[in-house]
Tab-separated table of N, CA and C in Angstrom:
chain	number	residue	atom	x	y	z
S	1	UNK	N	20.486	-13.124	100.008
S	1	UNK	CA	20.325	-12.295	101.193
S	1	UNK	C	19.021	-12.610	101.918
S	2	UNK	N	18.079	-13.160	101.130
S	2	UNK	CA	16.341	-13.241	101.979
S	2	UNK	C	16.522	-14.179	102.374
S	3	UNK	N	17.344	-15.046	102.234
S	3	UNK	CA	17.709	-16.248	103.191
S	3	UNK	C	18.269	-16.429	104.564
S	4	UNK	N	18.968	-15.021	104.650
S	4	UNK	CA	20.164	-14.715	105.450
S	4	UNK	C	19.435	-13.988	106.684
S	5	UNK	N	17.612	-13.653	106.102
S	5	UNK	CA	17.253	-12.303	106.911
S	5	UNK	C	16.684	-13.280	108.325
S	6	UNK	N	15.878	-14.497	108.575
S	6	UNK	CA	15.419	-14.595	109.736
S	6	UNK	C	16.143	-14.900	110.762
S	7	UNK	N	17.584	-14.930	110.503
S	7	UNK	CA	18.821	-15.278	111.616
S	7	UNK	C	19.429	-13.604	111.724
S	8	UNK	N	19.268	-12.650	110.389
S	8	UNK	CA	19.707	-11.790	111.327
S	8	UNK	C	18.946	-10.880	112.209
S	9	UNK	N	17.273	-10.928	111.676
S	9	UNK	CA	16.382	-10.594	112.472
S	9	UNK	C	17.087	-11.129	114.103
S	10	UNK	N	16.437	-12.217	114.314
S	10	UNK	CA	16.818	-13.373	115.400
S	10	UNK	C	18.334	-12.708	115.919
S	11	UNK	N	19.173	-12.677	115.322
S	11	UNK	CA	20.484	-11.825	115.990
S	11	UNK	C	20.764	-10.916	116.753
S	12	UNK	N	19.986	-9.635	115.771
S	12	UNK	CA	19.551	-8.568	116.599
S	12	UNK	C	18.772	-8.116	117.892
S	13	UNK	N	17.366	-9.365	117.810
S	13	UNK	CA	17.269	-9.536	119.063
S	13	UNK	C	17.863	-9.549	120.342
S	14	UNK	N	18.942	-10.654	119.845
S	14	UNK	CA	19.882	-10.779	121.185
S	14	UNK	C	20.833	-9.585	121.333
S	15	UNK	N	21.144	-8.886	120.002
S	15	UNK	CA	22.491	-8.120	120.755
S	15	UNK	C	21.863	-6.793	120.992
S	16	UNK	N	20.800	-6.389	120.344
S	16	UNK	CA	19.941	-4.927	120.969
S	16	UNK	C	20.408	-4.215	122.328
S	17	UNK	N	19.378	-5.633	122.999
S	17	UNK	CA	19.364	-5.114	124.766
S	17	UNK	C	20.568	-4.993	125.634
S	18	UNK	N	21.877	-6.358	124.617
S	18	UNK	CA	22.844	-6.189	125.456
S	18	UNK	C	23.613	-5.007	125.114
S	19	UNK	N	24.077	-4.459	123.771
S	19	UNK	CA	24.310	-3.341	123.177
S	19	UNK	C	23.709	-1.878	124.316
S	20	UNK	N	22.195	-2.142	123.790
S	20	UNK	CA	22.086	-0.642	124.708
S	20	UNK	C	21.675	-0.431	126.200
S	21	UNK	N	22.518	-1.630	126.967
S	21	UNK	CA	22.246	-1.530	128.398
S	21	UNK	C	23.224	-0.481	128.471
S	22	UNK	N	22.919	0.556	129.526
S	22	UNK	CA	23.940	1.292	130.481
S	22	UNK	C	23.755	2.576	129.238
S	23	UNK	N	23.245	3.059	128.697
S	23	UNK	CA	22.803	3.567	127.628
S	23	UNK	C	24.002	5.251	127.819
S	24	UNK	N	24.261	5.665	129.029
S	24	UNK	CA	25.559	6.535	128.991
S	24	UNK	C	26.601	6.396	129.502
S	25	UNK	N	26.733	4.971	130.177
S	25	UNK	CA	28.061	4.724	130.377
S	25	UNK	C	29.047	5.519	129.985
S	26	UNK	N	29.585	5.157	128.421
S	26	UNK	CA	30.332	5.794	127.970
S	26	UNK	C	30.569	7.633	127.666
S	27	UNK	N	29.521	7.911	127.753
S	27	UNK	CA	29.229	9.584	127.336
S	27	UNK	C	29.851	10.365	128.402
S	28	UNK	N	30.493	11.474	128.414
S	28	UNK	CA	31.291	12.483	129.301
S	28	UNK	C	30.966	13.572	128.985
S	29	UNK	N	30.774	14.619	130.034
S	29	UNK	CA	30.380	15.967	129.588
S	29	UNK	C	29.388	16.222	131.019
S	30	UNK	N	29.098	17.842	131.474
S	30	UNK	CA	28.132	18.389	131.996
S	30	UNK	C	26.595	18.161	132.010
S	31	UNK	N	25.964	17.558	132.877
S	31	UNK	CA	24.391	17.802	132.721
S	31	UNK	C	24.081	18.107	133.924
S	32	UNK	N	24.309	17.681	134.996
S	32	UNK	CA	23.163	17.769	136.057
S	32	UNK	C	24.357	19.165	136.772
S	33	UNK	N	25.336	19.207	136.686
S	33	UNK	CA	26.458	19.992	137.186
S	33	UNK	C	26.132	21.348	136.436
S	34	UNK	N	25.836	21.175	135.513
S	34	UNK	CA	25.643	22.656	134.731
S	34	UNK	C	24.120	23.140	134.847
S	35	UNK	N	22.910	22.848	135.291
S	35	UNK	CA	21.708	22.922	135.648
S	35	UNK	C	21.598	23.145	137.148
S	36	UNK	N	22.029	22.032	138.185
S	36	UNK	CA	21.915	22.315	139.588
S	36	UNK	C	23.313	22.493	140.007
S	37	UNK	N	24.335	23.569	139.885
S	37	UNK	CA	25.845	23.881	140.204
S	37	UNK	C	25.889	23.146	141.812
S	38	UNK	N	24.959	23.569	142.318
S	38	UNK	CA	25.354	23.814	144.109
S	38	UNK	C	25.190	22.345	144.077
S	39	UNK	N	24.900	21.184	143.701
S	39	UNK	CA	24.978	19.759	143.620
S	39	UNK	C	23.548	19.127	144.418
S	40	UNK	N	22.739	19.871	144.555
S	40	UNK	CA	21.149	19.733	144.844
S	40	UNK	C	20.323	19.000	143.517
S	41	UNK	N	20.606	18.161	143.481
S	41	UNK	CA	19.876	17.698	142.444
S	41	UNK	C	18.213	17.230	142.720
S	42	UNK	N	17.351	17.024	142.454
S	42	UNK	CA	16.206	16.824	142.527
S	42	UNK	C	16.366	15.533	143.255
S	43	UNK	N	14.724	15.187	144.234
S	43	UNK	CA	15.115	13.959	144.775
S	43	UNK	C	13.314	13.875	144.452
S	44	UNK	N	13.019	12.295	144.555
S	44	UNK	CA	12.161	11.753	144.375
S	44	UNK	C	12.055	11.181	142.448
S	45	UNK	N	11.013	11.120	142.337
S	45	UNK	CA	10.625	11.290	140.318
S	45	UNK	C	10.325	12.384	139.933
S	46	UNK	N	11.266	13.047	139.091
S	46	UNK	CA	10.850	14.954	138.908
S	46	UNK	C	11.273	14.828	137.514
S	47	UNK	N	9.899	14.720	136.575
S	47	UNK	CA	9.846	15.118	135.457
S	47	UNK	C	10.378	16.414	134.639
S	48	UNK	N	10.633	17.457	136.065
S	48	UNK	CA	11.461	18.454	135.451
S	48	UNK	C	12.521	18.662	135.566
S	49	UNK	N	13.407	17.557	135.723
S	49	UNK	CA	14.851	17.180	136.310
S	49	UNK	C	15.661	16.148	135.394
S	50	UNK	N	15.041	16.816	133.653
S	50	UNK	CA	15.075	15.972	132.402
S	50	UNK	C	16.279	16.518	131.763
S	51	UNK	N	16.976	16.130	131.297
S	51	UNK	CA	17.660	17.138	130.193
S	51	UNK	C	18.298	16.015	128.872
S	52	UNK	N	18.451	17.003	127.665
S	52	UNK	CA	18.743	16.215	126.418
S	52	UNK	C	19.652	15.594	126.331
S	53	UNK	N	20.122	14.353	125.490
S	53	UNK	CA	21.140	13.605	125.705
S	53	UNK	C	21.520	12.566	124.758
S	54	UNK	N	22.269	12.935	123.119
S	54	UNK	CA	22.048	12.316	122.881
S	54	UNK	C	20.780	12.029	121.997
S	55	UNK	N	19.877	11.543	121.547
S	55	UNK	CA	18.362	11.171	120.886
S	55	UNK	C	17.026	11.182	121.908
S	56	UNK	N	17.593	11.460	122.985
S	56	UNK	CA	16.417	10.891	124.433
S	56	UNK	C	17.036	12.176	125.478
S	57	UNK	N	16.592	11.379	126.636
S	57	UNK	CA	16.978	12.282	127.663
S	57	UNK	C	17.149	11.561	129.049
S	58	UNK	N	18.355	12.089	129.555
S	58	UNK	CA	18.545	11.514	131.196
S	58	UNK	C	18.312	12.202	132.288
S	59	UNK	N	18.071	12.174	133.044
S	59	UNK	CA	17.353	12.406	134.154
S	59	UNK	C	18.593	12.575	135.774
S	60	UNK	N	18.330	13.766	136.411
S	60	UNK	CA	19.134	14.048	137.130
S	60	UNK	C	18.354	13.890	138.417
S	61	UNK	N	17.809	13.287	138.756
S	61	UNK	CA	16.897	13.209	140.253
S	61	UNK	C	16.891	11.904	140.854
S	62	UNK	N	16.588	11.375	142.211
S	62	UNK	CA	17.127	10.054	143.269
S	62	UNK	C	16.240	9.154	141.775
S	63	UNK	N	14.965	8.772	141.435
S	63	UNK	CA	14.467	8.135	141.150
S	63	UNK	C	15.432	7.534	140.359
S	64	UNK	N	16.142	7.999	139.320
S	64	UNK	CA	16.914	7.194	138.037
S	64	UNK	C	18.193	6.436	138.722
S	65	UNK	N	18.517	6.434	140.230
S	65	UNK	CA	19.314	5.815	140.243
S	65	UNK	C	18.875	4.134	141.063
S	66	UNK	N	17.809	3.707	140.672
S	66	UNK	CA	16.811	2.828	140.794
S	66	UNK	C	17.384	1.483	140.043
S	67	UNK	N	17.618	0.141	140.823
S	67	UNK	CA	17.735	-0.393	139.745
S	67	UNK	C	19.197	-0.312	139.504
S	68	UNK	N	19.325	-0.186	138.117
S	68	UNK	CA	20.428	0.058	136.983
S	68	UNK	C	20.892	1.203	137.117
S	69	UNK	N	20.238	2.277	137.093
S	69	UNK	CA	20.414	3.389	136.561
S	69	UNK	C	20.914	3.935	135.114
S	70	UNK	N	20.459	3.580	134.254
S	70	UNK	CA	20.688	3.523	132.994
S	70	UNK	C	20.263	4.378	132.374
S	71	UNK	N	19.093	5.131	132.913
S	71	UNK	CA	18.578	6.794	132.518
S	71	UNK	C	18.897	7.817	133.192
S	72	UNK	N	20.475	7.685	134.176
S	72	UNK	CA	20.907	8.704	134.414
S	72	UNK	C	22.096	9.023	133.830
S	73	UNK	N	21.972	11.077	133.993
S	73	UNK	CA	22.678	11.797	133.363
S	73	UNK	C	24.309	11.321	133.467
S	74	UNK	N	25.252	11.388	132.979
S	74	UNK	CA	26.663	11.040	133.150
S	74	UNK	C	27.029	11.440	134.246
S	75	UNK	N	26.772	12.958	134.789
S	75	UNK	CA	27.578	13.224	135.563
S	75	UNK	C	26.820	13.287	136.901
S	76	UNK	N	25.496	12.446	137.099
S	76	UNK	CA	24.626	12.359	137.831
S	76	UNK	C	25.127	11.668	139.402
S	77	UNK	N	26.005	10.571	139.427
S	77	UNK	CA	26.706	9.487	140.720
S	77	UNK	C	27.693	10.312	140.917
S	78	UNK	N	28.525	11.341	140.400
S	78	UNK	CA	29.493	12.142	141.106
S	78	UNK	C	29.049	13.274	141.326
S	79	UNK	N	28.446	14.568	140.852
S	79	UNK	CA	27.532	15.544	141.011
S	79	UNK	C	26.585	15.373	141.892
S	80	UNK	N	25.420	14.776	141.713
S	80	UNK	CA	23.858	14.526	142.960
S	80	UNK	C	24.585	14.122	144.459
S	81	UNK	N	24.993	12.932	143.915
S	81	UNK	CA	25.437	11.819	145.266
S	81	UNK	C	26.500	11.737	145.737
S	82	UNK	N	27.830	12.240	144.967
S	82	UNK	CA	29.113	12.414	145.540
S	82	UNK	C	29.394	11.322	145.648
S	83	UNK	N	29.458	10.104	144.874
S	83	UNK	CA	29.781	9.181	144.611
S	83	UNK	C	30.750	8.852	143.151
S	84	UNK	N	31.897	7.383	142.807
S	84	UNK	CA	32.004	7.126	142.080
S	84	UNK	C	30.995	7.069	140.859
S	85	UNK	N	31.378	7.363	139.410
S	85	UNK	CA	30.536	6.950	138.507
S	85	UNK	C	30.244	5.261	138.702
S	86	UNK	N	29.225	4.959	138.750
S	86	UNK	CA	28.709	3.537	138.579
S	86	UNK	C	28.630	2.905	136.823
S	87	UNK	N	29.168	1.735	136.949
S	87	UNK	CA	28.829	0.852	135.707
S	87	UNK	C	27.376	0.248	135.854
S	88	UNK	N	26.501	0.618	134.680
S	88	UNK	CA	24.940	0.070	135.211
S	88	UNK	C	24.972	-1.879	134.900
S	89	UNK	N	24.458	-2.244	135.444
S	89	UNK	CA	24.501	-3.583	135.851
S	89	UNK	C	23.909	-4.562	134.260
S	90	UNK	N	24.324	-5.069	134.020
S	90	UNK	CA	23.832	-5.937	132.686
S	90	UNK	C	22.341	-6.542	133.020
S	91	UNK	N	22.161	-6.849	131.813
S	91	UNK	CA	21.336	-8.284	132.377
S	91	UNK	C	21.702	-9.543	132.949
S	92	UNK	N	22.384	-9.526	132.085
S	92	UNK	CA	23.239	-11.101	132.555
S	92	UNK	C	23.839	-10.969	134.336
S	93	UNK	N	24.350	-9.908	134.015
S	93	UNK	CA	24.254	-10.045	135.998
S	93	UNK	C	23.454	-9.497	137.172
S	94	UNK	N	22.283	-9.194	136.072
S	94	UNK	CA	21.137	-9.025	137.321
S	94	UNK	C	20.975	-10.403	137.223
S	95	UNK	N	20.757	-11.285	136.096
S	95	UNK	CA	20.165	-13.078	136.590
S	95	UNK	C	21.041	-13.436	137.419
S	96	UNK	N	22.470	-13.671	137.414
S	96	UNK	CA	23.857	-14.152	138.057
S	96	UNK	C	23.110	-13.597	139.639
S	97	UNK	N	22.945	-12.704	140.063
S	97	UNK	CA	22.647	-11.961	141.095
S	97	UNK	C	21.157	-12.489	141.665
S	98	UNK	N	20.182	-12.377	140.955
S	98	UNK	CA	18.907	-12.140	141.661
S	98	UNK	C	18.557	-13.450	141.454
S	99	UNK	N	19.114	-14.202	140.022
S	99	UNK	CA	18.630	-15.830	139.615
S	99	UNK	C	17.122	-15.724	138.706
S	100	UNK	N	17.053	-14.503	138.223
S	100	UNK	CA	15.691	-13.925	137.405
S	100	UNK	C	16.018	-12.824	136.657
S	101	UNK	N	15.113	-12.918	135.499
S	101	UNK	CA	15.382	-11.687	134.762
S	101	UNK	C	14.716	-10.316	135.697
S	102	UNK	N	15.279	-9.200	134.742
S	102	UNK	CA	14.396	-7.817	135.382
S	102	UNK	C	12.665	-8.354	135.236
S	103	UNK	N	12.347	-7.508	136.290
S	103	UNK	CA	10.515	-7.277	135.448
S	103	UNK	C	9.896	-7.481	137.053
């Protein structure tokens, strides 16, 4: 097995970031809908526009939909914005796209 460990170290590397991109994609349920009903969600970066989720917390305000949006709440693109839920964008196709990693 101690032979086996610096490739799966090295493994994990790679599948980590791709693993936990889009970090609620999948998750369903009430957050920003059950906190701001009337669909006013916070706009700008509002640290008090946090809620639990999961081990962490997503964020119901304009700032998280920045980017990826990968720290927003599930029900944040149909609730806030009255929009479809969005798939948050990989890495691999922010490079395909921009021709650079994030950063």
């Amino acid at each position: 097995m101690a032979s086996h460990r610096p490739f799966l170290i090295f493994l994990m590397t790679l599948l980590v970031p791709v693993l936990c991109s889009g970090q609620f994609w999948e998750v369903e349920g009430q957050y920003c809908s059950l906190y701001w009903p009337s669909g006013q969600c916070c706009s700008d970066r509002d640290d008090e526009c946090i809620l639990p989720i999961m081990d962490t917390f997503c964020y119901c305000d304009s700032f998280c939909a920045r980017r990826d949006g990968d720290d927003c709440c599930p029900d944040f693109w149909e609730h806030c914005l009255g929009e479809p839920k969005r798939r948050p964008e990989s890495d691999l196709d922010y490079v395909r796209h921009y021709g650079r990693p994030r950063g």
